[in-house]
Amino acid sequence: MSDSIRRHQDYVAGKFKLVDRVEELLERIAVNSHLNAFITVFSRRKLLDQAAALDRRIEQGQKPGALAGLVIAIKDNISFRGEPLTCASRMLTNFIPPYHATVVEKILQADGLIIGKTNLDEFAMGSSGETSHFGPVKNPWNLERVPGGSSSGSAVAVRAGLADLALGSDTGGSVRQPAAFCGIVGLKPTYGRVSRYGLVAYASSLDQIGPMGKSVGEVAYLLQNIAGHDPRDATSVLQEVPNYVKYLKTHPHHLRVGLPRQYFPEELDPEVRAHIEKLVAALKEQGVRFREIDLPLTEYAVPAYYIIATAEASSNLARFDGVRYGLRRPAPDLFQQYSRTRSEGFGPEVKRRILLGSFVLSAGYYDEYYRKAQQVRQLIQKEIRQAFREVDVLLTPTTPTPAFKLQEKTADPLQMYLSDVFTVTANLAGICALSVPVGVTSRGLPVGVQLMSDFFREDRLFILGRSIEKCTGEV
Amino acid sequence: MEFEAVIGLEVHSQLLTDSKIFCSCSTAYGAPPNSQTCPVCLGMPGTLPVLNRRAVEFALKMGVATHCQIASFSTFARKNYFYPDLPKGYQISQYELPLCRAGWLDIDLPDGKRKRVRIRRIHLEEDAGKSIHDQALAGEQTLLDFNRCGVPLIEIVSEPDLSTPAEAHAYLVALKQILVYLEICSGNMEEGSLRCDANVSVRPLGTAVSGTKTELKNLNSFRNVERALAFEIERQIALLKQGKPVEAETLLWDADAQQARPMRSKEEAPDYRYFPEPDLVPLEVDPAWVERVKRTIPELPEEKKNRFRQQYKLNDYAAQLLTVRREIADYFEALAKRCPDYQLAANWMLREVLRVVNERKISLQEFPLSPQRLAELLQLILDRVVSQTAAVTIFEEMLHSRKSAGQLVDDLGLRQISDEQQLAAVVEEVLARNQKLAEQYRGGKTKVLGYLIGQVMKATGGKADPVLVNRLLREKLKTT
């Protein structure tokens, strides 16, 4: 049973008071402020009022929602009515949205307590937590190292015990990569599994909100409570949400697991390779069947991803023009107002992606870049579909290396982009993928293993993920 | 050298759905600024569009009514440009795969001929907000009203099949009539519910050369469309005759100055960076849906006009006017059902009913007289109980009275005098007063009869049976 389910049951059984838990977490957040995990922590009074109200309901013997007793942090690109929604950008430092994201509504309906908004790469554009307007997030395992990104603060909050669970968003690996770097579990659900309503779009066709927790069970439990069709998101899928938690006890021996050669290149960090190989051996002993497979299109995934994602981003971020909300730098004429507002409001990485995206969509280049990238995407989807005829799950490293040093890759965007090499395929294909901790390197940095499965087969990820936890003794 | 123009029109038509195309805000016109907005149509971060099925249905109606091919699979696209009244920085439209394509429409030309105009495509999109530059209200600042933002539009793009401003006008009239008949657009150009841009080029008459085309914008009335086209065609011909080239550019029509001014050249044309809208799934329309829509299509103006000509034996003019709007045609048919003299019914529609409706600027729904009550009045004419003249008086009275026509005849003392003796006396009296005219009549100048009839009518306060008066006068003039 997962920590969270146990905590929830303890709470319902009256074993602790939520007000005490909130006090404890607020203190932990204060003590760990050097990690820079949060952009906004909600007001102590509001949190305690909410906690006390729930505590009273428990005392009165009412049956609360499934997330009662759990404290959740959400990435600051997810809208919470009445609280700042900054996206870690100067552009939105003063923006307070009048609406909840659907996931927020679902958490509140299930009596979960949301404690605050976590730091991220600006507009979720980055792989290290360093592009935030509010400064870089630090990896609790080693303060010289990045926590990964862009859901940096959410991963750190879970690892450092500043919240029970967290939500991130994953466009090219933004949940899984920081989960791997921080030694926690992170899921990118199937595209359409979780409503995107209220998630500030980076690349709409790739974005998906994902749960993060210390164990596979916690992640399954949180997914259970945020998934489902939403009439406000046309891309969310009308498909029943299964009881994911039930799969945590299923033995994995029926699963056929594929090891794609392209995910184990020469350059792969030797310690990462060693951990994965050890894991595979242990799973084999449990009767899991492995086979090597080929995914030759893998090398085209990163370029296709950065064309499609930036194209969509260039359009999604056009609304930040200083006219209706957010930063405005007045100027004598309209063009100058746009130019000054956007020049001062966006950081360099965001500008780089807007420029790149505008370029690949422009007349004369569209066919050469955007259309071609879409064709590559379709081929990758076909290749992945084919793979899932032969295997149930693909097992790969989540990242080619453990957490790198702060500023190690900021000067070289291409190197930074290549840290997504193993994660972007799941987004391009729309399938689900999970990162699970598999061990720690000699330098004391966590290593993550990535599991990918077919559309709406999160159950398989949880079955295999749970058995990985048993092998590695993490939980 | 003689030249001819090649004209294509792009018509934007606001759809009469209750709510906007991608959110549930009201589309009602004239509400206080920004009172009909929400985070979705204001483009706030994180919000998402959800397609209004009713807007699709309305677009399908227009597609079916103009004989278009309906795409079973169409997609939305983003048209990217910066403007303060465009909150997302892009307009959601359709680009590569529109909902309807390859249709046509027959139009009546002023010379009585008919012409088939091909429709290239009809696609769905959202309207933008309104920028208000009002010195008195805000000085140099621009005000923004987002009530219109997200109102559903269809853009109807014709092939360049039109050759004269008059044809363009006829096409617009026909298009508007269909839109209004289908009850999917108010057709009100002043409120901006119908907007038109034109592409125009000229070429030597009878050739197939394609000349450089210009685009005309801001054509905010049917008359302006005609005038702007005439202006632009003349300008292009003058250039060619001087041996100068026509520049590919966009021109803005200035209705006050009655001229088109350059807005931007082809080089300055914006690159809209269209790409598929990732927030919406492709629109799938199955044949069953198209069938359901087909069954809702009413009789359209063209068919109705033809039927009126045949069924009610009306001339082109009357048939045309009585089918301009569906409510007029419906009223007429309700009236004709109760009035065996169709010509009489048609005359009363055109002369009296439409006059009152136009004077009062009301719709026929607001017209106080039901077809039943009007039919009673017409029956009194047919039964020769009242004269036409007296009937008009009764009609006026009925507009603000609950009494029936029959009651009013007596209340107003307008019963027609059909008593031969009584009328004969009046006739004699009139002839006695007008002996000179009587002489002239007998001398062959029969035209004076009308005047004499008028005198009798006058003497009887309009109540005399004109048929009877006519006969009596003739008889008397012969005998004496």
Short mmCIF file of N, CA and C in Angstrom, two decimals, chain A residues 106-216:
data_model
loop_
_atom_site.label_atom_id
_atom_site.label_comp_id
_atom_site.label_asym_id
_atom_site.label_seq_id
_atom_site.Cartn_x
_atom_site.Cartn_y
_atom_site.Cartn_z
N LYS A 106 -10.79 19.00 -9.22
CA LYS A 106 -10.92 17.59 -8.85
C LYS A 106 -10.23 17.31 -7.52
N ILE A 107 -9.06 17.91 -7.33
CA ILE A 107 -8.34 17.70 -6.07
C ILE A 107 -9.15 18.27 -4.91
N LEU A 108 -9.71 19.46 -5.11
CA LEU A 108 -10.48 20.08 -4.03
C LEU A 108 -11.75 19.28 -3.74
N GLN A 109 -12.36 18.77 -4.82
CA GLN A 109 -13.56 17.96 -4.61
C GLN A 109 -13.25 16.69 -3.82
N ALA A 110 -12.02 16.18 -4.01
CA ALA A 110 -11.63 14.97 -3.29
C ALA A 110 -11.01 15.32 -1.93
N ASP A 111 -11.17 16.59 -1.52
CA ASP A 111 -10.70 17.06 -0.22
C ASP A 111 -9.18 17.09 -0.08
N GLY A 112 -8.46 17.11 -1.18
CA GLY A 112 -7.02 17.33 -1.11
C GLY A 112 -6.74 18.77 -0.74
N LEU A 113 -5.62 18.99 -0.05
CA LEU A 113 -5.27 20.36 0.34
C LEU A 113 -4.10 20.82 -0.53
N ILE A 114 -4.31 21.89 -1.27
CA ILE A 114 -3.24 22.40 -2.13
C ILE A 114 -2.51 23.49 -1.36
N ILE A 115 -1.19 23.28 -1.22
CA ILE A 115 -0.43 24.15 -0.32
C ILE A 115 0.23 25.32 -1.05
N GLY A 116 0.47 25.18 -2.34
CA GLY A 116 1.11 26.28 -3.04
C GLY A 116 1.51 25.91 -4.45
N LYS A 117 2.20 26.87 -5.09
CA LYS A 117 2.57 26.74 -6.50
C LYS A 117 4.08 26.62 -6.61
N THR A 118 4.51 25.60 -7.34
CA THR A 118 5.95 25.31 -7.37
C THR A 118 6.66 25.96 -8.55
N ASN A 119 7.94 26.14 -8.33
CA ASN A 119 8.82 26.78 -9.31
C ASN A 119 9.03 25.88 -10.53
N LEU A 120 9.36 26.50 -11.64
CA LEU A 120 9.50 25.75 -12.89
C LEU A 120 10.37 26.54 -13.85
N ASP A 121 10.80 25.90 -14.90
CA ASP A 121 11.43 26.66 -15.98
C ASP A 121 10.37 27.56 -16.58
N GLU A 122 10.75 28.76 -16.97
CA GLU A 122 9.78 29.75 -17.45
C GLU A 122 8.87 29.14 -18.53
N PHE A 123 7.57 29.21 -18.30
CA PHE A 123 6.57 28.64 -19.21
C PHE A 123 6.86 27.18 -19.54
N ALA A 124 7.49 26.49 -18.61
CA ALA A 124 7.81 25.06 -18.75
C ALA A 124 8.83 24.79 -19.85
N MET A 125 9.59 25.83 -20.20
CA MET A 125 10.58 25.67 -21.27
C MET A 125 11.97 25.57 -20.66
N GLY A 126 12.40 24.32 -20.50
CA GLY A 126 13.73 24.10 -19.94
C GLY A 126 13.80 22.71 -19.36
N SER A 127 15.03 22.24 -19.14
CA SER A 127 15.22 20.88 -18.63
C SER A 127 16.04 20.89 -17.36
N SER A 128 16.14 22.07 -16.71
CA SER A 128 17.04 22.15 -15.56
C SER A 128 16.51 23.00 -14.42
N GLY A 129 15.37 23.64 -14.60
CA GLY A 129 14.87 24.52 -13.54
C GLY A 129 15.62 25.82 -13.44
N GLU A 130 16.42 26.12 -14.46
CA GLU A 130 17.26 27.32 -14.38
C GLU A 130 16.70 28.53 -15.12
N THR A 131 15.63 28.35 -15.92
CA THR A 131 15.16 29.51 -16.69
C THR A 131 14.06 30.28 -15.96
N SER A 132 13.79 29.91 -14.72
CA SER A 132 12.76 30.60 -13.95
C SER A 132 13.14 32.05 -13.68
N HIS A 133 12.16 32.94 -13.79
CA HIS A 133 12.36 34.34 -13.43
C HIS A 133 12.67 34.46 -11.93
N PHE A 134 12.26 33.47 -11.16
CA PHE A 134 12.44 33.52 -9.71
C PHE A 134 13.70 32.78 -9.25
N GLY A 135 14.60 32.54 -10.18
CA GLY A 135 15.86 31.91 -9.83
C GLY A 135 15.81 30.41 -9.92
N PRO A 136 17.00 29.77 -9.99
CA PRO A 136 17.06 28.33 -10.21
C PRO A 136 16.58 27.54 -9.00
N VAL A 137 16.05 26.35 -9.29
CA VAL A 137 15.67 25.41 -8.23
C VAL A 137 16.88 24.52 -7.97
N LYS A 138 17.07 24.12 -6.72
CA LYS A 138 18.24 23.29 -6.37
C LYS A 138 17.83 21.85 -6.12
N ASN A 139 18.73 20.95 -6.45
CA ASN A 139 18.47 19.52 -6.23
C ASN A 139 18.80 19.16 -4.79
N PRO A 140 17.82 18.65 -4.06
CA PRO A 140 18.07 18.38 -2.63
C PRO A 140 19.17 17.32 -2.40
N TRP A 141 19.47 16.49 -3.40
CA TRP A 141 20.52 15.49 -3.24
C TRP A 141 21.90 16.13 -3.27
N ASN A 142 21.99 17.24 -3.99
CA ASN A 142 23.28 17.89 -4.16
C ASN A 142 23.00 19.31 -4.66
N LEU A 143 23.27 20.27 -3.81
CA LEU A 143 22.85 21.64 -4.11
C LEU A 143 23.61 22.26 -5.29
N GLU A 144 24.65 21.57 -5.74
CA GLU A 144 25.39 22.05 -6.91
C GLU A 144 24.73 21.57 -8.20
N ARG A 145 23.76 20.69 -8.04
CA ARG A 145 23.18 20.04 -9.22
C ARG A 145 21.78 20.56 -9.51
N VAL A 146 21.40 20.47 -10.78
CA VAL A 146 20.04 20.86 -11.16
C VAL A 146 19.06 19.76 -10.74
N PRO A 147 17.82 20.13 -10.49
CA PRO A 147 16.80 19.13 -10.15
C PRO A 147 16.13 18.57 -11.40
N GLY A 148 16.56 19.06 -12.58
CA GLY A 148 15.83 18.71 -13.80
C GLY A 148 14.66 19.67 -13.98
N GLY A 149 14.03 19.57 -15.12
CA GLY A 149 12.92 20.50 -15.36
C GLY A 149 12.02 19.99 -16.48
N SER A 150 10.94 20.61 -16.69
CA SER A 150 10.64 21.90 -16.11
C SER A 150 9.85 21.83 -14.79
N SER A 151 9.34 20.64 -14.41
CA SER A 151 8.57 20.57 -13.16
C SER A 151 9.52 20.46 -11.98
N SER A 152 10.47 21.37 -11.91
CA SER A 152 11.56 21.28 -10.95
C SER A 152 11.06 21.37 -9.51
N GLY A 153 10.29 22.43 -9.24
CA GLY A 153 9.83 22.65 -7.87
C GLY A 153 8.94 21.53 -7.37
N SER A 154 8.12 20.96 -8.25
CA SER A 154 7.23 19.87 -7.84
C SER A 154 8.05 18.65 -7.44
N ALA A 155 9.08 18.33 -8.24
CA ALA A 155 9.93 17.17 -7.93
C ALA A 155 10.66 17.40 -6.61
N VAL A 156 11.17 18.61 -6.45
CA VAL A 156 11.93 18.91 -5.23
C VAL A 156 11.00 18.89 -4.01
N ALA A 157 9.81 19.44 -4.16
CA ALA A 157 8.87 19.48 -3.03
C ALA A 157 8.57 18.07 -2.54
N VAL A 158 8.38 17.14 -3.48
CA VAL A 158 8.09 15.76 -3.08
C VAL A 158 9.33 15.12 -2.43
N ARG A 159 10.48 15.30 -3.08
CA ARG A 159 11.70 14.67 -2.56
C ARG A 159 12.06 15.19 -1.17
N ALA A 160 11.92 16.51 -0.99
CA ALA A 160 12.33 17.11 0.27
C ALA A 160 11.23 17.07 1.33
N GLY A 161 10.11 16.43 0.97
CA GLY A 161 9.04 16.29 1.95
C GLY A 161 8.34 17.61 2.27
N LEU A 162 8.22 18.47 1.27
CA LEU A 162 7.53 19.75 1.48
C LEU A 162 6.05 19.63 1.14
N ALA A 163 5.70 18.49 0.55
CA ALA A 163 4.30 18.17 0.24
C ALA A 163 4.23 16.66 0.09
N ASP A 164 3.04 16.09 0.23
CA ASP A 164 2.91 14.64 0.05
C ASP A 164 3.02 14.27 -1.43
N LEU A 165 2.35 15.04 -2.23
CA LEU A 165 2.26 14.73 -3.66
C LEU A 165 2.37 16.04 -4.44
N ALA A 166 2.60 15.92 -5.73
CA ALA A 166 2.66 17.15 -6.53
C ALA A 166 2.16 16.88 -7.93
N LEU A 167 1.79 17.97 -8.59
CA LEU A 167 1.46 17.88 -10.01
C LEU A 167 2.51 18.64 -10.80
N GLY A 168 2.92 18.01 -11.90
CA GLY A 168 3.80 18.69 -12.84
C GLY A 168 3.10 18.71 -14.18
N SER A 169 3.80 19.17 -15.18
CA SER A 169 3.29 19.04 -16.54
C SER A 169 4.44 18.55 -17.40
N ASP A 170 4.10 17.74 -18.39
CA ASP A 170 5.12 17.05 -19.17
C ASP A 170 4.85 17.27 -20.65
N THR A 171 5.74 17.99 -21.32
CA THR A 171 5.58 18.29 -22.74
C THR A 171 6.61 17.51 -23.56
N GLY A 172 7.82 17.33 -22.94
CA GLY A 172 8.85 16.53 -23.62
C GLY A 172 9.66 15.74 -22.60
N GLY A 173 9.14 15.66 -21.39
CA GLY A 173 9.85 14.95 -20.32
C GLY A 173 9.86 15.72 -19.01
N SER A 174 9.09 16.80 -18.97
CA SER A 174 9.15 17.73 -17.84
C SER A 174 8.66 17.19 -16.51
N VAL A 175 7.97 16.05 -16.50
CA VAL A 175 7.67 15.39 -15.23
C VAL A 175 8.71 14.30 -14.97
N ARG A 176 9.00 13.52 -16.00
CA ARG A 176 9.85 12.33 -15.82
C ARG A 176 11.30 12.66 -15.56
N GLN A 177 11.83 13.65 -16.28
CA GLN A 177 13.25 13.97 -16.13
C GLN A 177 13.56 14.52 -14.73
N PRO A 178 12.80 15.50 -14.21
CA PRO A 178 13.08 15.94 -12.84
C PRO A 178 12.78 14.83 -11.82
N ALA A 179 11.80 13.97 -12.12
CA ALA A 179 11.53 12.84 -11.21
C ALA A 179 12.78 11.97 -11.13
N ALA A 180 13.39 11.72 -12.29
CA ALA A 180 14.59 10.88 -12.31
C ALA A 180 15.75 11.58 -11.58
N PHE A 181 15.91 12.86 -11.84
CA PHE A 181 17.02 13.60 -11.22
C PHE A 181 16.85 13.74 -9.71
N CYS A 182 15.62 13.72 -9.24
CA CYS A 182 15.38 13.90 -7.80
C CYS A 182 15.06 12.59 -7.09
N GLY A 183 15.02 11.49 -7.84
CA GLY A 183 14.76 10.20 -7.19
C GLY A 183 13.33 10.01 -6.72
N ILE A 184 12.37 10.48 -7.51
CA ILE A 184 10.97 10.22 -7.18
C ILE A 184 10.29 9.57 -8.39
N VAL A 185 8.98 9.33 -8.25
CA VAL A 185 8.21 8.72 -9.34
C VAL A 185 7.40 9.81 -10.04
N GLY A 186 7.42 9.81 -11.37
CA GLY A 186 6.63 10.79 -12.11
C GLY A 186 6.00 10.16 -13.33
N LEU A 187 4.76 10.52 -13.59
CA LEU A 187 4.03 9.92 -14.71
C LEU A 187 3.65 10.98 -15.73
N LYS A 188 3.88 10.67 -17.01
CA LYS A 188 3.23 11.43 -18.08
C LYS A 188 2.08 10.55 -18.56
N PRO A 189 0.85 10.93 -18.24
CA PRO A 189 -0.29 10.10 -18.65
C PRO A 189 -0.46 10.14 -20.18
N THR A 190 -1.25 9.21 -20.68
CA THR A 190 -1.64 9.22 -22.09
C THR A 190 -2.25 10.57 -22.43
N TYR A 191 -1.95 11.09 -23.62
CA TYR A 191 -2.52 12.38 -24.03
C TYR A 191 -4.04 12.26 -24.02
N GLY A 192 -4.70 13.14 -23.30
CA GLY A 192 -6.15 13.08 -23.22
C GLY A 192 -6.69 12.41 -21.96
N ARG A 193 -5.77 11.81 -21.17
CA ARG A 193 -6.19 11.12 -19.94
C ARG A 193 -6.59 12.12 -18.86
N VAL A 194 -5.82 13.25 -18.80
CA VAL A 194 -6.06 14.28 -17.79
C VAL A 194 -6.39 15.59 -18.51
N SER A 195 -7.39 16.29 -18.00
CA SER A 195 -7.79 17.55 -18.63
C SER A 195 -6.66 18.57 -18.60
N ARG A 196 -6.50 19.28 -19.68
CA ARG A 196 -5.52 20.36 -19.73
C ARG A 196 -6.15 21.70 -19.40
N TYR A 197 -7.46 21.74 -19.12
CA TYR A 197 -8.10 23.02 -18.86
C TYR A 197 -7.46 23.66 -17.63
N GLY A 198 -6.91 24.85 -17.82
CA GLY A 198 -6.27 25.56 -16.72
C GLY A 198 -4.77 25.35 -16.66
N LEU A 199 -4.25 24.51 -17.52
CA LEU A 199 -2.79 24.37 -17.66
C LEU A 199 -2.34 25.37 -18.73
N VAL A 200 -1.46 26.27 -18.37
CA VAL A 200 -1.01 27.26 -19.36
C VAL A 200 -0.24 26.53 -20.45
N ALA A 201 -0.72 26.65 -21.66
CA ALA A 201 -0.19 25.82 -22.74
C ALA A 201 1.23 26.22 -23.12
N TYR A 202 2.08 25.23 -23.25
CA TYR A 202 3.38 25.42 -23.88
C TYR A 202 3.24 24.87 -25.30
N ALA A 203 3.05 23.56 -25.43
CA ALA A 203 2.80 22.97 -26.74
C ALA A 203 1.57 22.08 -26.61
N SER A 204 0.44 22.60 -27.04
CA SER A 204 -0.85 21.99 -26.74
C SER A 204 -0.99 20.54 -27.16
N SER A 205 -0.36 20.14 -28.25
CA SER A 205 -0.55 18.77 -28.72
C SER A 205 0.34 17.79 -27.98
N LEU A 206 1.20 18.30 -27.09
CA LEU A 206 2.14 17.44 -26.36
C LEU A 206 1.95 17.52 -24.85
N ASP A 207 1.41 18.65 -24.37
CA ASP A 207 1.28 18.90 -22.92
C ASP A 207 0.37 17.88 -22.25
N GLN A 208 0.77 17.46 -21.09
CA GLN A 208 -0.12 16.64 -20.26
C GLN A 208 0.28 16.85 -18.80
N ILE A 209 -0.72 17.06 -17.95
CA ILE A 209 -0.44 17.19 -16.52
C ILE A 209 -0.15 15.81 -15.96
N GLY A 210 0.87 15.71 -15.10
CA GLY A 210 1.21 14.39 -14.56
C GLY A 210 1.43 14.43 -13.06
N PRO A 211 1.05 13.33 -12.39
CA PRO A 211 1.24 13.23 -10.94
C PRO A 211 2.67 12.85 -10.58
N MET A 212 3.14 13.35 -9.44
CA MET A 212 4.48 13.04 -8.94
C MET A 212 4.38 12.66 -7.47
N GLY A 213 5.13 11.64 -7.10
CA GLY A 213 5.07 11.19 -5.71
C GLY A 213 6.31 10.37 -5.37
N LYS A 214 6.37 9.92 -4.13
CA LYS A 214 7.56 9.15 -3.74
C LYS A 214 7.46 7.70 -4.17
N SER A 215 6.26 7.24 -4.46
CA SER A 215 6.12 5.84 -4.87
C SER A 215 5.17 5.70 -6.04
N VAL A 216 5.25 4.55 -6.69
CA VAL A 216 4.35 4.26 -7.81
C VAL A 216 2.90 4.28 -7.33
#
